[in-house]
mmCIF file of C-alpha atoms and ligand atoms in Angstrom:
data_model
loop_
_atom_site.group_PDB
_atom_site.id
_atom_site.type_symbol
_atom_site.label_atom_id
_atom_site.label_comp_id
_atom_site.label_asym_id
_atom_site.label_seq_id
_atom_site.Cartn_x
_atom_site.Cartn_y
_atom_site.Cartn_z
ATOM 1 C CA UNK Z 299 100.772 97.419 125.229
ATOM 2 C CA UNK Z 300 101.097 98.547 121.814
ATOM 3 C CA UNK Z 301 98.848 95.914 120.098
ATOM 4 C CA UNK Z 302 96.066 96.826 122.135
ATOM 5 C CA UNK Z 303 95.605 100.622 121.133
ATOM 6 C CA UNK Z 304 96.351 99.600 117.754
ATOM 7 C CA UNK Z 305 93.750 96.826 117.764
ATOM 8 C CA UNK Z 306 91.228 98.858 119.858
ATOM 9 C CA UNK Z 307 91.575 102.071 117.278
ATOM 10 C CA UNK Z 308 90.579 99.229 114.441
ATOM 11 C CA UNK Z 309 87.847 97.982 116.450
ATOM 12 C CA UNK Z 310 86.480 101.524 117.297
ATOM 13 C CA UNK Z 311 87.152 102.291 113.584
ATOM 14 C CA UNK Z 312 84.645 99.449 112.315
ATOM 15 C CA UNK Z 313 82.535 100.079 114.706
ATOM 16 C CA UNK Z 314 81.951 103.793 113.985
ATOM 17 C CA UNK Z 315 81.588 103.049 110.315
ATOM 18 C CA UNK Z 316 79.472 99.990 110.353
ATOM 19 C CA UNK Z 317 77.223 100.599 113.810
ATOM 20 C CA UNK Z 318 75.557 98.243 115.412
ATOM 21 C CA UNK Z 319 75.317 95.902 112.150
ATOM 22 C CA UNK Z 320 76.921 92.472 113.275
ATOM 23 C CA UNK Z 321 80.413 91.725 111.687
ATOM 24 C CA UNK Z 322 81.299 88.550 110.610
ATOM 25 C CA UNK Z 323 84.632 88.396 109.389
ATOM 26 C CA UNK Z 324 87.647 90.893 109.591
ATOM 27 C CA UNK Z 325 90.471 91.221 107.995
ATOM 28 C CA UNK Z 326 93.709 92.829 108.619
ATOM 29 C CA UNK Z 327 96.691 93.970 106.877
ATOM 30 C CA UNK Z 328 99.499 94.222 108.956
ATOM 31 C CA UNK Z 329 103.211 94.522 107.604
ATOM 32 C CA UNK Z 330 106.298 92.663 108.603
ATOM 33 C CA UNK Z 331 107.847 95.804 109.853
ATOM 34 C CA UNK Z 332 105.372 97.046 111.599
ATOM 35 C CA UNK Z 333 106.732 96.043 114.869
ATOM 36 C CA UNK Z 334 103.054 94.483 115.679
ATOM 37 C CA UNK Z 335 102.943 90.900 117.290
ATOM 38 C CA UNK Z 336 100.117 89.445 115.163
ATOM 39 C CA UNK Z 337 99.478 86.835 117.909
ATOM 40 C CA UNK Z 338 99.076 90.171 120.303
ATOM 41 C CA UNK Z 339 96.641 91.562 118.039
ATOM 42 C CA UNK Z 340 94.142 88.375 117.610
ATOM 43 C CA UNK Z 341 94.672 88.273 121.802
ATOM 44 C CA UNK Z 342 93.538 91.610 122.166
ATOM 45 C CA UNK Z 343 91.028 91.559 119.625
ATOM 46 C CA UNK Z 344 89.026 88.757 121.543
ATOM 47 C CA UNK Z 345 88.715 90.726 124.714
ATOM 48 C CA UNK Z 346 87.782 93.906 122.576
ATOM 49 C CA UNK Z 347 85.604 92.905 120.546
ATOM 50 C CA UNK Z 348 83.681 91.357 123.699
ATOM 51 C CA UNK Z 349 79.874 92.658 123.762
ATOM 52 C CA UNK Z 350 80.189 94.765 120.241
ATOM 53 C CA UNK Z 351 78.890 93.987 117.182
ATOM 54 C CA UNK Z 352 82.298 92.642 116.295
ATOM 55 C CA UNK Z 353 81.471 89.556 118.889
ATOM 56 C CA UNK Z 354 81.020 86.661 116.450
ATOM 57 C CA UNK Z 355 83.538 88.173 113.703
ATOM 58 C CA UNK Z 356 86.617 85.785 112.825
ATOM 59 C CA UNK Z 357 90.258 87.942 112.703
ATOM 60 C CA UNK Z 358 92.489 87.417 109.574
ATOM 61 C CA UNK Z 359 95.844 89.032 109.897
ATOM 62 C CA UNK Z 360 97.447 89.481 106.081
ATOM 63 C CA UNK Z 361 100.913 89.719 106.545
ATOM 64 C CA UNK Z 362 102.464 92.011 103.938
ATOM 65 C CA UNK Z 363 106.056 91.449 103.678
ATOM 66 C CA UNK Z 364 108.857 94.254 103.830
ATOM 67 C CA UNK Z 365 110.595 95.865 101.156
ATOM 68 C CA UNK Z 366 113.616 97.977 101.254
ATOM 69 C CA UNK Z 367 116.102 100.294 98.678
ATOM 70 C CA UNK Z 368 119.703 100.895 100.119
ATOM 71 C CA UNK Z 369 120.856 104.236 99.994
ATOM 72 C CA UNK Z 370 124.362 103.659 99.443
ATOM 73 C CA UNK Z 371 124.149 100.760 96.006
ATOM 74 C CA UNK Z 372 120.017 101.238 95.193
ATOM 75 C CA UNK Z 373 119.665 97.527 95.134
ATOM 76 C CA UNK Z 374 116.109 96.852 96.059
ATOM 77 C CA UNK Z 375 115.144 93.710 98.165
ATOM 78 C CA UNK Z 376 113.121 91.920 100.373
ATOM 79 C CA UNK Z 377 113.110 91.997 104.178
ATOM 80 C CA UNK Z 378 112.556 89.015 105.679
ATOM 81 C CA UNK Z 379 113.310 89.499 109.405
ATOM 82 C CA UNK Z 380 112.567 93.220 110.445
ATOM 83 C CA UNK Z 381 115.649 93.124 113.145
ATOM 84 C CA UNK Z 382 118.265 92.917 110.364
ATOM 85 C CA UNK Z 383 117.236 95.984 107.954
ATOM 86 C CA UNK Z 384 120.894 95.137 105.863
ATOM 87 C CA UNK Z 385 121.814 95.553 102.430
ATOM 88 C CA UNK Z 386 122.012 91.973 101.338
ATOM 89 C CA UNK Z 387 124.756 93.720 98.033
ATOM 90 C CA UNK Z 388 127.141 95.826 100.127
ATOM 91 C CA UNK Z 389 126.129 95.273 103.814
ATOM 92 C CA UNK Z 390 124.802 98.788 104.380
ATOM 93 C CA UNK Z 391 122.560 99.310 107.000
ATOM 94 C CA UNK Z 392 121.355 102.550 105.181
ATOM 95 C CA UNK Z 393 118.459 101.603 103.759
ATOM 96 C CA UNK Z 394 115.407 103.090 103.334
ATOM 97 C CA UNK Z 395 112.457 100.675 103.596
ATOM 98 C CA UNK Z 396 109.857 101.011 101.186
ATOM 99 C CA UNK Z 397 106.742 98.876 102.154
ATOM 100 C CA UNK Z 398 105.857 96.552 105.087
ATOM 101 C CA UNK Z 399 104.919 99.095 107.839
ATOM 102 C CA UNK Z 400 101.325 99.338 106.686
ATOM 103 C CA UNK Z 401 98.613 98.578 109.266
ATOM 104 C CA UNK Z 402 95.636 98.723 107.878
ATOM 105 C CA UNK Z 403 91.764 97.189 107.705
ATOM 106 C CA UNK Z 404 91.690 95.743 104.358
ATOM 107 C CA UNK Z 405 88.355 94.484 104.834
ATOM 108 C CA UNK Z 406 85.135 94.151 107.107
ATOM 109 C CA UNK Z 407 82.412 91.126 106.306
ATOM 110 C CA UNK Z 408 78.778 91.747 107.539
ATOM 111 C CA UNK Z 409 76.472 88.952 108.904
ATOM 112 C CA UNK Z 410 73.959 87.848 105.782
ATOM 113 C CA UNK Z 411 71.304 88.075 108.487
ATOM 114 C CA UNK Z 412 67.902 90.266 109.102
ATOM 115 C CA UNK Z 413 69.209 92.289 111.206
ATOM 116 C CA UNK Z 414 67.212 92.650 114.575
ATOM 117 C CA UNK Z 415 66.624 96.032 116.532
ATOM 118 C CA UNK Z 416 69.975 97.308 117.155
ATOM 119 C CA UNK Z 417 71.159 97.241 120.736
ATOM 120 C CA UNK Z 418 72.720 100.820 121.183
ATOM 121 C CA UNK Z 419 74.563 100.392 123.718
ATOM 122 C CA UNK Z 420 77.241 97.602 122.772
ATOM 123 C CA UNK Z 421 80.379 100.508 122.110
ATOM 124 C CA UNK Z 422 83.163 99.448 123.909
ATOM 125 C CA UNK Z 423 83.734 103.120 126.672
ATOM 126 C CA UNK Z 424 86.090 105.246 125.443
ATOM 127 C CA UNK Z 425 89.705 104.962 126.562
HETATM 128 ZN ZN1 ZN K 518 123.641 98.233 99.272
#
């Protein structure tokens, strides 16, 4: 499933850059034309995140809508449903789409807690 590797590289991502400190919130930027099921990504993310230090956290998925340039008239616009990349001005389906397909972490919360003695051995195995 392709929302799993995706979700398990960000998981393994935060969790190589943040340790064993306990993450509270997470946040997500995933584009319309991504191709990524955002429901598939919160459903995998609650069996990865399973006995890491991303546990407790709370997903938000930004969705970052799609924009496109046609080759053939230049007009600029907005996708709206990633299965019909048209030119809304002249019909072209030559278009070259500009934003949207970004899948990023836009941002990781910590818990405001002491922290106790890390437990080392909450990574997820690799693979
Ligand atoms: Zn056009």
């Amino acid at each position: 499933m392709h929302e799993l590797s995706i979700t398990q590289a960000a998981v393994e991502t935060i969790i190589e850059r943040m340790g064993a400190t306990p993450i509270r919130r997470v946040t997500l930027e995933i584009g319309v034309l991504s191709g990524v099921v955002v429901d598939s990504v919160r459903f995998c993310f609650e069996v990865i995140v399973a006995g890491t230090p991303l546990r407790d956290a709370v997903l938000d998925v930004v969705e970052t809508p799609g924009r496109a340039a046609c080759r053939d008239c230049t007009l600029e616009f907005v996708v709206e449903d990633p299965r019909i990349l048209l030119c809304p001005g002249c019909g072209d389906a030559d278009v070259r789409v500009l934003a949207g397909r970004e899948l990023r972490i836009k941002s990781v919360e910590v818990e405001n807690v002491c922290a106790r003695p890390a437990v080392a051995r909450t990574r997820p195995e690799p693979g």
